[in-house]
Coordinates of C-alpha atoms in Angstrom, one line a residue:
X1000 CA 108.7 147.6 170.7
X1001 CA 107.7 144.7 173.3
X1002 CA 105.4 145.8 176.4
X1003 CA 104.7 143.8 179.5
X1004 CA 102.4 144.4 182.3
X1005 CA 103.0 146.1 185.2
X1006 CA 101.2 147.6 187.8
X1007 CA 100.9 151.2 189.2
X1008 CA 103.8 150.7 191.9
X1009 CA 105.8 148.3 189.7
X1010 CA 105.7 150.4 187.3
X1011 CA 107.1 153.7 189.4
X1012 CA 109.8 151.3 190.8
X1013 CA 110.7 151.0 187.3
X1014 CA 110.7 154.3 186.2
X1015 CA 113.3 155.0 189.7
X1016 CA 115.2 152.5 188.8
X1017 CA 115.8 153.3 185.3
X1018 CA 116.2 156.9 186.0
X1019 CA 119.1 156.0 188.3
X1020 CA 117.5 156.9 191.8
X1021 CA 120.7 155.9 193.5
X1022 CA 118.7 156.3 197.0
X1023 CA 115.2 154.9 197.9
X1024 CA 113.7 154.8 201.3
X1025 CA 110.4 154.2 202.7
X1026 CA 108.0 152.9 205.5
X1027 CA 105.0 150.7 204.6
X1028 CA 101.9 151.7 203.9
X1029 CA 98.9 150.5 201.9
X1030 CA 98.6 151.8 198.4
X1031 CA 102.8 152.4 198.5
X1032 CA 103.8 149.2 199.9
X1033 CA 104.8 147.3 196.9
X1034 CA 106.9 150.5 195.6
X1035 CA 110.2 149.9 197.7
X1036 CA 109.7 145.9 196.8
X1037 CA 109.4 146.5 193.4
X1038 CA 113.1 148.8 193.5
X1039 CA 114.9 146.1 195.0
X1040 CA 113.8 143.5 192.2
X1041 CA 114.5 145.8 189.6
X1042 CA 117.7 146.9 191.2
X1043 CA 118.6 143.2 190.8
X1044 CA 117.6 143.1 187.2
X1045 CA 119.3 145.8 186.1
X1046 CA 122.7 145.5 188.2
X1047 CA 122.2 149.4 189.6
X1048 CA 124.1 150.2 192.5
X1049 CA 121.1 151.5 194.9
X1050 CA 120.5 151.7 198.1
X1051 CA 117.1 150.4 199.5
X1052 CA 115.8 150.3 202.9
X1053 CA 112.7 150.2 204.7
X1054 CA 112.9 153.5 207.8
X1055 CA 111.6 152.9 210.6
X1056 CA 109.2 156.1 209.9
X1057 CA 108.1 158.4 207.2
X1058 CA 110.0 160.8 208.8
X1059 CA 113.4 159.4 208.8
X1060 CA 112.6 157.7 205.6
X1061 CA 112.4 161.4 203.9
X1062 CA 115.3 162.8 205.8
X1063 CA 117.8 160.0 204.6
X1064 CA 116.6 160.4 201.0
X1065 CA 117.0 164.2 201.0
X1066 CA 120.6 163.7 202.4
X1067 CA 121.6 161.7 199.6
X1068 CA 119.5 164.7 197.3
X1069 CA 121.6 167.2 198.8
X1070 CA 124.5 165.0 198.3
X1071 CA 123.6 165.1 194.7
X1072 CA 122.3 162.0 193.8
X1073 CA 118.5 161.3 192.1
X1074 CA 116.7 160.0 195.8
X1075 CA 113.0 159.0 196.3
X1076 CA 111.1 158.3 199.5
X1077 CA 107.3 156.7 199.4
X1078 CA 104.8 156.5 202.0
X1079 CA 101.2 156.1 202.2
X1080 CA 99.1 159.7 202.1
X1081 CA 98.9 159.7 206.2
X1082 CA 103.0 158.9 206.2
X1083 CA 102.9 162.5 204.3
X1084 CA 102.0 164.1 207.9
X1085 CA 104.8 162.3 209.6
X1086 CA 107.0 163.2 206.7
X1087 CA 105.4 166.7 206.5
X1088 CA 107.8 168.7 208.8
X1089 CA 111.5 167.7 206.3
X1090 CA 109.1 168.3 203.4
X1091 CA 108.3 172.0 204.3
X1092 CA 111.3 172.4 204.9
X1093 CA 112.9 170.7 202.4
X1094 CA 110.7 172.9 200.2
X1095 CA 113.1 176.0 201.0
X1096 CA 116.6 174.8 201.0
X1097 CA 115.9 172.6 197.7
X1098 CA 117.9 170.0 196.4
X1099 CA 120.8 169.6 194.5
X1100 CA 120.1 165.6 192.7
X1101 CA 116.8 165.2 191.7
X1102 CA 114.6 164.0 194.6
X1103 CA 111.2 162.9 194.5
X1104 CA 108.5 162.0 197.1
X1105 CA 105.6 159.6 196.1
X1106 CA 103.2 160.1 198.6
X1107 CA 100.1 157.1 197.8
X1108 CA 97.1 159.1 198.4
X1109 CA 93.3 155.9 198.7
X1110 CA 90.4 157.6 197.8
X1111 CA 88.0 155.3 199.9
X1112 CA 88.9 155.4 202.0
X1113 CA 90.4 151.9 201.6
X1114 CA 92.5 151.4 204.2
X1115 CA 93.3 154.2 205.8
X1116 CA 92.1 156.5 209.1
X1117 CA 91.9 159.6 207.0
X1118 CA 90.7 160.3 203.0
X1119 CA 93.3 163.2 202.9
X1120 CA 94.5 164.6 199.5
X1121 CA 98.8 165.2 199.3
X1122 CA 98.0 167.6 196.6
X1123 CA 97.0 170.2 199.2
X1124 CA 99.2 169.6 201.3
X1125 CA 101.9 169.9 198.8
X1126 CA 100.4 173.3 197.7
X1127 CA 100.9 174.6 201.0
X1128 CA 104.4 173.5 200.9
X1129 CA 104.7 174.7 197.8
X1130 CA 106.4 171.3 196.0
X1131 CA 105.2 170.9 192.7
X1132 CA 102.9 168.0 191.9
X1133 CA 102.5 165.4 188.7
X1134 CA 99.1 163.7 188.8
X1135 CA 99.8 160.3 186.6
X1136 CA 96.6 158.3 185.6
X1137 CA 98.2 155.2 184.4
X1138 CA 101.0 152.9 185.2
X1139 CA 102.9 153.7 182.1
X1140 CA 102.6 157.8 182.7
X1141 CA 103.1 157.3 186.5
X1142 CA 106.6 155.2 185.1
X1143 CA 106.9 158.2 182.6
X1144 CA 106.7 161.2 184.5
X1145 CA 109.6 159.8 186.8
X1146 CA 112.1 160.8 184.2
X1147 CA 110.3 164.8 183.8
X1148 CA 110.7 165.0 187.3
X1149 CA 113.4 163.8 188.2
X1150 CA 114.3 166.7 185.8
X1151 CA 112.5 169.5 187.0
X1152 CA 113.7 168.8 190.5
X1153 CA 117.4 168.7 189.5
X1154 CA 116.5 172.4 187.1
X1155 CA 114.7 174.1 189.8
X1156 CA 116.4 172.5 192.6
X1157 CA 113.3 171.7 194.5
X1158 CA 111.6 168.1 195.8
X1159 CA 108.6 166.9 193.6
X1160 CA 106.1 165.1 194.7
X1161 CA 104.3 162.3 192.2
X1162 CA 100.9 161.3 193.8
X1163 CA 99.5 158.1 192.8
X1164 CA 96.5 157.0 194.2
X1165 CA 94.8 153.1 195.0
X1166 CA 93.4 152.4 191.7
X1167 CA 96.6 153.4 189.8
X1168 CA 99.1 151.7 191.9
X1169 CA 97.2 148.8 192.2
X1170 CA 95.6 148.6 188.8
X1171 CA 97.4 146.9 185.8
X1172 CA 98.2 148.3 182.3
X1173 CA 101.1 147.7 179.5
X1174 CA 104.1 149.4 179.8
X1175 CA 107.5 149.0 177.4
X1176 CA 110.0 146.5 178.8
X1177 CA 112.9 147.8 180.7
X1178 CA 115.7 148.4 179.0
X1179 CA 118.8 146.9 178.2
X1180 CA 121.1 149.7 179.7
X1181 CA 119.7 153.3 181.4
X1182 CA 120.9 156.1 182.2
X1183 CA 122.5 156.6 185.7
X1184 CA 121.5 160.2 186.1
X1185 CA 123.5 163.0 187.0
X1186 CA 125.8 163.8 188.7
X1187 CA 127.3 160.0 188.9
X1188 CA 129.4 160.5 191.9
X1189 CA 129.0 163.7 193.8
X1190 CA 130.0 164.6 196.9
X1191 CA 128.2 166.4 199.4
X1192 CA 129.8 170.4 199.6
X1193 CA 129.6 172.0 202.8
X1194 CA 127.5 175.2 202.6
X1195 CA 125.9 176.2 206.0
X1196 CA 124.9 179.5 204.9
X1197 CA 121.9 177.2 202.8
X1198 CA 121.9 174.3 204.2
X1199 CA 121.5 175.3 208.2
X1200 CA 119.9 178.3 207.2
X1201 CA 119.2 181.2 209.7
X1202 CA 115.5 182.3 210.1
X1203 CA 116.5 185.3 208.0
X1204 CA 117.7 183.4 204.9
X1205 CA 114.2 181.2 205.3
X1206 CA 112.9 184.4 204.2
X1207 CA 115.1 185.1 201.3
X1208 CA 114.4 181.3 200.4
X1209 CA 110.9 181.6 200.8
X1210 CA 111.2 184.4 198.3
X1211 CA 113.4 182.6 195.6
X1212 CA 110.8 179.7 196.0
X1213 CA 107.8 181.6 194.8
X1214 CA 109.7 182.6 191.6
X1215 CA 110.2 179.0 191.3
X1216 CA 106.9 178.3 191.4
X1217 CA 106.1 181.2 189.0
X1218 CA 108.7 179.7 186.5
X1219 CA 107.2 176.3 186.9
X1220 CA 103.7 176.8 186.4
X1221 CA 104.6 178.5 183.0
X1222 CA 106.3 175.2 181.8
X1223 CA 103.6 173.0 183.3
X1224 CA 101.5 175.3 180.6
X1225 CA 102.5 173.4 177.9
X1226 CA 102.8 170.2 179.7
X1227 CA 102.4 166.9 177.4
X1228 CA 100.9 165.9 180.4
X1229 CA 97.8 168.0 180.4
X1230 CA 96.0 168.3 177.1
X1231 CA 92.3 167.9 176.1
X1232 CA 90.5 165.3 174.7
X1233 CA 87.1 165.6 172.2
X1234 CA 88.4 168.9 170.9
X1235 CA 86.2 169.4 168.0
X1236 CA 83.4 168.4 170.1
X1237 CA 82.4 172.1 171.0
X1238 CA 78.9 172.7 173.5
X1239 CA 78.1 174.5 176.6
X1240 CA 80.2 171.7 178.9
X1241 CA 84.1 171.3 179.4
X1242 CA 85.5 168.9 181.6
X1243 CA 88.7 168.6 183.5
X1244 CA 90.2 166.2 185.3
X1245 CA 92.9 164.2 186.5
X1246 CA 94.6 161.2 187.7
X1247 CA 92.4 158.0 187.4
X1248 CA 89.3 160.1 187.4
X1249 CA 90.1 161.0 183.9
X1250 CA 89.7 157.2 182.4
X1251 CA 87.0 156.8 184.8
X1252 CA 85.2 160.0 183.0
X1253 CA 85.7 158.9 179.7
X1254 CA 84.8 155.6 180.6
X1255 CA 81.5 157.2 181.6
X1256 CA 81.1 159.7 178.9
X1257 CA 81.2 156.4 176.4
X1258 CA 78.6 154.9 178.1
X1259 CA 76.4 158.2 178.4
X1260 CA 76.6 158.6 174.5
X1261 CA 78.2 162.0 175.2
X1262 CA 81.8 163.7 173.4
X1263 CA 83.0 166.4 175.8
X1264 CA 85.8 167.9 175.7
X1265 CA 88.2 167.3 178.6
X1266 CA 91.0 168.8 179.4
X1267 CA 93.1 166.3 181.4
X1268 CA 95.9 168.0 184.0
X1269 CA 98.9 165.7 185.0
X1270 CA 100.6 168.5 186.8
X1271 CA 97.9 170.0 189.7
X1272 CA 100.3 172.6 191.6
X1273 CA 101.1 175.0 190.5
X1274 CA 98.2 175.2 188.5
X1275 CA 98.9 176.2 184.8
X1276 CA 96.3 179.0 185.4
X1277 CA 96.4 180.4 181.9
X1278 CA 95.4 176.8 180.0
X1279 CA 92.7 176.6 183.0
X1280 CA 91.3 179.9 182.2
X1281 CA 91.6 179.4 178.4
X1282 CA 89.4 176.3 178.6
X1283 CA 86.9 177.5 180.9
X1284 CA 86.4 180.6 178.8
X1285 CA 84.8 178.5 175.9
X1286 CA 81.8 176.9 178.2
X1287 CA 79.0 178.2 180.5
X1288 CA 79.6 175.6 182.7
X1289 CA 82.9 173.3 183.4
X1290 CA 82.8 170.1 185.8
X1291 CA 86.1 169.4 187.6
X1292 CA 86.9 165.7 188.3
X1293 CA 89.7 165.2 190.8
X1294 CA 90.2 163.0 193.7
X1295 CA 90.1 162.9 196.6
X1296 CA 89.7 166.3 197.1
X1297 CA 89.9 169.5 195.1
X1298 CA 93.0 170.7 194.6
X1299 CA 92.7 172.1 191.1
X1300 CA 89.1 173.7 192.0
X1301 CA 90.7 175.8 194.7
X1302 CA 93.4 177.3 192.6
X1303 CA 90.9 178.3 189.8
X1304 CA 90.6 181.7 190.6
X1305 CA 86.8 182.3 188.7
X1306 CA 84.5 179.2 189.8
X1307 CA 81.3 181.0 188.4
X1308 CA 81.1 178.7 186.1
X1309 CA 82.7 175.9 187.5
X1310 CA 81.0 172.7 189.3
X1311 CA 82.5 169.8 191.3
X1312 CA 82.9 168.9 195.2
X1313 CA 83.1 172.5 196.3
X1314 CA 79.0 173.1 195.2
X1315 CA 78.2 169.5 195.4
X1316 CA 77.7 169.1 191.9
X1317 CA 80.3 166.0 192.5
X1318 CA 80.0 164.6 196.2
X1319 CA 82.2 166.0 198.6
X1320 CA 84.2 162.6 199.8
X1321 CA 84.8 159.6 198.1
X1322 CA 86.1 158.0 195.4
X1323 CA 84.9 158.5 191.9
X1324 CA 83.9 155.2 190.8
X1325 CA 82.2 153.9 187.7
X1326 CA 79.1 154.4 189.4
X1327 CA 79.8 157.3 191.0
X1328 CA 81.4 159.0 187.8
X1329 CA 78.2 157.8 185.6
X1330 CA 75.6 159.1 188.1
X1331 CA 77.4 162.6 188.9
X1332 CA 78.0 163.4 184.5
X1333 CA 74.9 162.0 183.7
X1334 CA 72.7 164.5 186.4
X1335 CA 75.1 167.2 185.2
X1336 CA 75.1 166.3 181.8
X1337 CA 71.1 166.3 182.0
X1338 CA 70.9 169.2 183.7
X1339 CA 72.0 171.6 181.1
X1340 CA 70.1 170.1 178.5
X1341 CA 72.3 167.1 177.2
X1342 CA 70.5 164.3 176.2
X1343 CA 72.2 161.2 177.8
X1344 CA 71.5 157.5 177.3
X1345 CA 70.3 155.6 180.7
X1346 CA 71.7 153.6 183.2
X1347 CA 73.6 150.5 182.0
X1348 CA 72.8 149.0 185.6
X1349 CA 70.7 145.6 184.7
X1350 CA 67.7 146.4 187.0
X1351 CA 66.8 143.0 186.9
X1352 CA 70.6 142.0 188.0
X1353 CA 70.1 144.6 190.7
X1354 CA 67.2 143.2 192.2
X1355 CA 68.4 139.7 191.9
X1356 CA 71.2 140.8 193.8
X1357 CA 69.1 142.6 196.3
X1358 CA 67.0 139.7 197.2
X1359 CA 70.6 137.4 198.2
X1360 CA 70.7 137.4 202.2
X1361 CA 74.4 137.2 201.9
X1362 CA 75.9 136.9 205.4
X1363 CA 77.7 140.8 206.4
X1364 CA 81.0 139.7 207.3
X1365 CA 84.0 142.0 209.0
X1366 CA 87.0 141.8 209.0
X1367 CA 89.0 139.8 211.3
X1368 CA 92.1 138.9 213.2
X1369 CA 93.6 135.4 211.4
X1370 CA 93.4 131.7 213.1
X1371 CA 96.2 131.9 215.2
X1372 CA 97.0 135.5 215.6
X1373 CA 98.5 136.1 219.2
X1374 CA 97.1 139.4 219.4
X1375 CA 93.5 137.7 219.8
X1376 CA 94.7 135.4 222.6
X1377 CA 96.5 138.9 224.0
X1378 CA 93.4 140.7 223.6
X1379 CA 91.2 138.0 225.1
X1380 CA 93.0 137.4 228.6
X1381 CA 93.1 141.4 228.6
X1382 CA 88.9 141.3 228.3
X1383 CA 88.4 138.3 230.6
X1384 CA 91.2 140.2 233.4
X1385 CA 90.1 143.8 233.3
X1386 CA 86.2 143.5 232.2
X1387 CA 84.1 145.9 229.9
X1388 CA 84.9 148.8 232.3
X1389 CA 88.5 149.4 231.5
X1390 CA 89.9 152.1 229.2
X1391 CA 91.3 150.2 225.6
X1392 CA 93.5 153.1 223.9
X1393 CA 94.7 150.9 220.0
X1394 CA 96.7 152.2 217.7
X1395 CA 97.0 151.5 213.9
X1396 CA 98.0 148.4 212.4
X1397 CA 96.7 144.2 212.3
X1398 CA 95.5 145.0 216.0
X1399 CA 93.3 147.5 215.3
X1400 CA 90.9 144.4 214.8
X1401 CA 90.7 144.5 218.5
X1402 CA 87.5 146.3 218.5
X1403 CA 85.6 143.4 217.2
X1404 CA 86.6 141.9 220.5
X1405 CA 85.5 145.4 222.4
X1406 CA 89.5 145.2 223.5
X1407 CA 90.0 149.0 221.6
X1408 CA 88.0 151.9 222.4
X1409 CA 90.2 154.8 220.6
X1410 CA 92.6 154.4 218.0
X1411 CA 93.7 157.8 216.5
X1412 CA 97.3 157.3 214.5
X1413 CA 100.5 155.6 214.8
X1414 CA 101.6 156.0 218.4
X1415 CA 98.3 157.1 220.1
X1416 CA 97.4 154.1 222.1
X1417 CA 100.4 155.5 224.4
X1418 CA 99.8 159.2 224.1
X1419 CA 95.7 158.6 224.5
X1420 CA 97.0 156.7 227.5
X1421 CA 98.7 158.8 229.2
X1422 CA 95.5 161.3 228.5
X1423 CA 92.8 159.3 230.1
X1424 CA 95.3 158.9 233.2
X1425 CA 95.9 162.4 233.7
X1426 CA 92.1 163.3 232.9
X1427 CA 90.5 160.3 235.4
X1428 CA 93.3 161.3 238.1
X1429 CA 91.2 164.9 237.8
X1430 CA 88.3 163.7 238.1
X1431 CA 88.9 160.5 240.7
X1432 CA 88.2 157.7 237.6
X1433 CA 89.9 154.9 238.9
X1434 CA 89.2 153.2 235.5
X1435 CA 92.4 150.6 234.6
X1436 CA 93.9 151.6 231.4
X1437 CA 95.3 149.0 229.0
X1438 CA 97.2 150.4 225.9
X1439 CA 97.9 148.0 223.4
X1440 CA 100.6 148.9 220.4
X1441 CA 102.5 146.3 217.3
X1442 CA 106.3 146.4 217.7
X1443 CA 106.5 148.3 214.2
X1444 CA 104.0 150.9 215.3
X1445 CA 106.3 151.2 218.5
X1446 CA 109.2 151.7 216.8
X1447 CA 108.1 154.1 214.2
X1448 CA 106.2 156.4 217.1
X1449 CA 106.0 155.0 220.3
X1450 CA 108.7 155.5 222.0
X1451 CA 108.4 159.1 222.5
X1452 CA 105.0 159.5 223.7
X1453 CA 106.3 156.6 226.1
X1454 CA 109.3 158.5 227.3
X1455 CA 106.7 161.2 228.3
X1456 CA 104.2 158.7 230.2
X1457 CA 107.3 157.9 232.1
X1458 CA 108.7 161.0 232.9
X1459 CA 105.2 162.5 233.1
X1460 CA 104.6 159.9 236.0
X1461 CA 102.0 158.3 234.3
X1462 CA 100.6 155.0 235.1
X1463 CA 98.9 152.4 232.8
X1464 CA 99.7 149.2 231.4
X1465 CA 101.1 148.7 227.9
X1466 CA 101.0 145.7 225.6
X1467 CA 103.7 145.9 223.1
X1468 CA 102.2 142.8 220.6
X1469 CA 105.0 141.9 219.3
X1470 CA 104.6 139.7 216.1
X1471 CA 108.6 139.8 215.0
X1472 CA 107.2 141.5 211.7
X1473 CA 105.0 144.4 210.5
X1474 CA 102.4 141.8 209.3
X1475 CA 99.6 144.2 208.1
X1476 CA 101.4 145.5 204.7
X1477 CA 103.4 142.5 203.6
X1478 CA 105.8 141.7 205.9
X1479 CA 108.2 144.1 206.4
X1480 CA 111.3 144.2 208.5
X1481 CA 111.5 146.3 211.5
X1482 CA 114.8 147.6 213.1
X1483 CA 114.1 144.7 215.3
X1484 CA 114.3 142.0 212.7
X1485 CA 118.1 140.8 211.6
X1486 CA 117.4 141.0 207.9
X1487 CA 117.3 144.1 205.9
X1488 CA 114.8 145.3 203.0
X1489 CA 116.7 143.1 200.3
X1490 CA 116.7 140.4 202.3
X1491 CA 120.5 140.4 203.5
X1492 CA 121.7 140.0 207.2
X1493 CA 121.1 143.5 209.6
X1494 CA 124.3 144.6 210.7
X1495 CA 122.4 144.8 214.0
X1496 CA 119.4 143.9 215.5
X1497 CA 117.1 146.5 217.6
X1498 CA 116.1 145.0 221.5
X1499 CA 112.4 146.2 222.0
X1500 CA 112.9 145.1 226.1
X1501 CA 115.9 146.9 226.2
X1502 CA 114.5 150.1 224.4
X1503 CA 111.8 150.0 227.0
X1504 CA 114.2 149.6 229.9
X1505 CA 116.0 152.8 228.1
X1506 CA 112.9 154.8 228.1
X1507 CA 112.3 154.7 231.7
X1508 CA 110.3 151.8 232.4
X1509 CA 111.2 149.8 235.3
X1510 CA 108.4 146.9 235.1
X1511 CA 109.0 144.9 231.5
X1512 CA 107.9 141.7 231.6
X1513 CA 108.0 139.3 228.1
X1514 CA 105.7 136.4 228.0
X1515 CA 103.7 134.6 225.3
X1516 CA 99.9 135.4 224.9
X1517 CA 99.4 131.5 224.1
X1518 CA 100.7 130.7 227.4
X1519 CA 97.0 132.2 228.7
X1520 CA 97.6 131.2 232.3
X1521 CA 100.7 133.1 232.6
X1522 CA 100.1 135.2 231.1
X1523 CA 97.1 136.5 232.7
X1524 CA 99.1 136.8 236.2
X1525 CA 101.4 138.8 234.3
X1526 CA 98.8 141.0 233.4
X1527 CA 97.6 141.3 237.1
X1528 CA 101.1 141.9 238.3
X1529 CA 101.5 144.7 235.5
X1530 CA 98.0 146.4 237.0
X1531 CA 99.5 146.3 240.7
X1532 CA 102.9 147.5 239.7
X1533 CA 101.0 150.4 238.3
X1534 CA 98.6 151.3 241.5
X1535 CA 101.6 150.4 243.4
X1536 CA 103.2 153.5 245.8
X1537 CA 106.0 153.4 244.0
X1538 CA 104.7 152.5 241.1
X1539 CA 104.4 153.7 237.2
X1540 CA 103.9 152.4 232.9
X1541 CA 103.9 148.8 233.2
X1542 CA 105.3 147.2 229.6
X1543 CA 104.1 143.7 228.4
X1544 CA 105.8 142.6 225.6
X1545 CA 103.6 140.1 224.0
X1546 CA 105.8 137.8 222.1
X1547 CA 104.5 135.4 219.7
X1548 CA 105.8 135.5 215.6
X1549 CA 102.7 136.4 213.4
X1550 CA 101.2 133.0 211.8
X1551 CA 101.6 133.7 208.2
X1552 CA 105.4 135.2 208.5
X1553 CA 106.7 132.0 210.8
X1554 CA 104.4 129.2 211.7
X1555 CA 107.6 127.0 212.6
X1556 CA 105.8 126.8 216.6
X1557 CA 102.6 125.5 215.5
X1558 CA 104.1 122.9 213.2
X1559 CA 106.2 121.4 216.1
X1560 CA 103.7 121.7 218.6
X1561 CA 100.5 121.6 217.0
X1562 CA 97.1 121.1 218.9
X1563 CA 94.3 119.8 217.2
X1564 CA 90.8 120.5 218.9
X1565 CA 87.5 119.2 218.5
X1566 CA 83.7 120.5 219.7
X1567 CA 82.0 118.1 222.1
X1568 CA 78.9 116.8 221.6
X1569 CA 77.6 118.4 225.0
X1570 CA 78.4 122.1 222.9
X1571 CA 75.2 123.8 223.5
X1572 CA 75.8 126.9 221.1
X1573 CA 75.8 129.4 223.7
X1574 CA 77.6 131.7 221.1
X1575 CA 80.5 133.1 223.8
X1576 CA 83.8 131.3 221.6
X1577 CA 82.6 133.0 218.7
X1578 CA 81.9 136.2 220.2
X1579 CA 84.1 136.7 223.0
X1580 CA 87.1 135.0 220.6
X1581 CA 86.0 135.1 217.6
X1582 CA 88.4 133.0 215.4
X1583 CA 87.3 132.3 211.9
X1584 CA 87.9 128.5 212.6
X1585 CA 84.6 128.8 214.8
X1586 CA 81.4 128.3 213.1
X1587 CA 78.1 128.5 214.7
X1588 CA 75.4 125.6 212.8
X1589 CA 72.9 127.9 211.1
X1590 CA 70.4 126.5 213.7
X1591 CA 72.4 128.2 216.6
X1592 CA 72.4 124.8 218.3
X1593 CA 76.2 124.0 218.0
X1594 CA 79.9 125.2 217.7
X1595 CA 82.1 123.2 214.8
X1596 CA 85.6 123.9 213.5
X1597 CA 86.0 124.8 210.5
X1598 CA 89.4 122.1 209.6
X1599 CA 90.0 123.9 206.2
X1600 CA 90.8 127.5 208.4
X1601 CA 91.8 126.1 211.9
X1602 CA 95.8 125.7 212.4
X1603 CA 95.9 123.5 215.2
X1604 CA 96.7 126.1 217.9
X1605 CA 95.2 125.5 220.0
X1606 CA 94.1 128.8 221.2
X1607 CA 90.3 128.4 221.7
X1608 CA 90.8 125.6 224.2
X1609 CA 90.5 128.3 226.8
X1610 CA 88.3 130.3 224.9
X1611 CA 85.4 127.8 226.2
X1612 CA 84.4 128.2 229.6
X1613 CA 82.4 125.2 229.8
X1614 CA 85.2 123.3 228.6
X1615 CA 83.2 121.9 225.4
X1616 CA 86.3 122.6 223.3
X1617 CA 89.1 119.9 223.7
X1618 CA 92.3 118.6 222.5
X1619 CA 91.9 116.4 219.5
X1620 CA 94.3 113.5 221.6
X1621 CA 94.8 111.0 219.4
X1622 CA 96.2 113.2 216.0
X1623 CA 98.4 115.5 218.9
X1624 CA 102.6 115.0 218.4
X1625 CA 103.7 113.9 221.6

């Protein structure tokens, strides 16, 4: 059999398509964003009749896919781990009502975390919701698990979670080539069968469904005890120590044991919930110490009834947060095995190399907005206008980087900038605090979770300025379309696009202005006008839509009107532009005497002209297009 190299996300996508998934939905979020793009790619390559969409948020994505599963089709929904919080309401309910067609929920966890506001473990939410979990350790295994997850879902009529993590999503490993033909799942052409007594279950019936769900989990746990995804390696190397591991941590631990020169029996768990407890207890009974290695939290460890011999994150033998990187794993196992008298190899780390690296004076580089990003111009004008006293609630997206510009004081979750602004207004009103409140949110995030908070703010009489930073795409996760775009997930033309200004007006906002943040003078005037509206007797929430496409998504406006710049010799290196505007193309000389333009990064947007209040950054007139 020939093989190909696939990332984890591509392997999951291929697994879904080849196993007859008919409806796939998602909301973009690292590390899961490439799954839906992969589904569309394989749908075309394998000529499958499959509907795929980028939904407006995770709850919507979940419910669209759930309806397909209730119809009898195989369906799947993907998101990042915090997205499962947004979708948790229908997740809990779907566990009770069950499904007809196979239904796989794919929340990608982010141990570390590398790009998330929390380090939560979706397996623990699955445990609370009572939904079975498959926990793949390689891309190829994730693809293989898709078939078994669909089969389990259809056999027990229950949603099933496939939980990858960042390293698996983005890792590359060999996987079998896509088949020329593949199963379309079953049934092929079902129709939704009305059964209000089941699908609209009353509270009394929900109690009955809960009882049935508990019985399903007992039977699934018994089935998982014999699952091919739970197996022992190094079986013949007995001793006082055994290891239980799952997901990517299983293979990281095996590599660490090789470097330590130790062979220890390891039980690999690929089905962490419901945990096959009898299998765990039979394995654990052979040892005086059992080390549990999983990430990012303690799903397996918590379910082990007798933890007297268990060492893991709960007793501090394993760090209680963070990713189990090879370095962390080596340290954990070295310490734990040495502690019970097992001789291990010394650290393979090259002490001389480590010392040499520490001597390097590498400059600290924090994440920044891209050169030419219109968010920078909006933040700059906002800060210049309202100053450091104002309160700036921010949100989740590229514009979170406004913290560098001291233009974001808080961010909590998707849509929270508006609710926090409302809360600050109400609290300030009670204590007599007259500071201005200016909230920021992106276009995609506004459509995801900003509309209900805006309705609430208008209805409760809040007064603050809201900047919707509209860059025409979901830039942070790879330019996925929003309902405000004129194309769909597969690139085809959208039947209609949603107007954000009309939505804002429909929420009851009376002051709505659309303006280009590149036009700093006009933009500043509108900021003042908006703030005045919040203070007027008949005023309220004022919304400004800062309308400028992301330069990585659409740079036509800059190509049509480039504004090359130069720093004059009068520059005294005061650093105002590098600190207050923070464009990566503005570089302070090593001796601090002068700022230069890095023309390898500069995109000729000309925005930094406004960032030098002394007038030392000027247009390079000779190169401007007339």
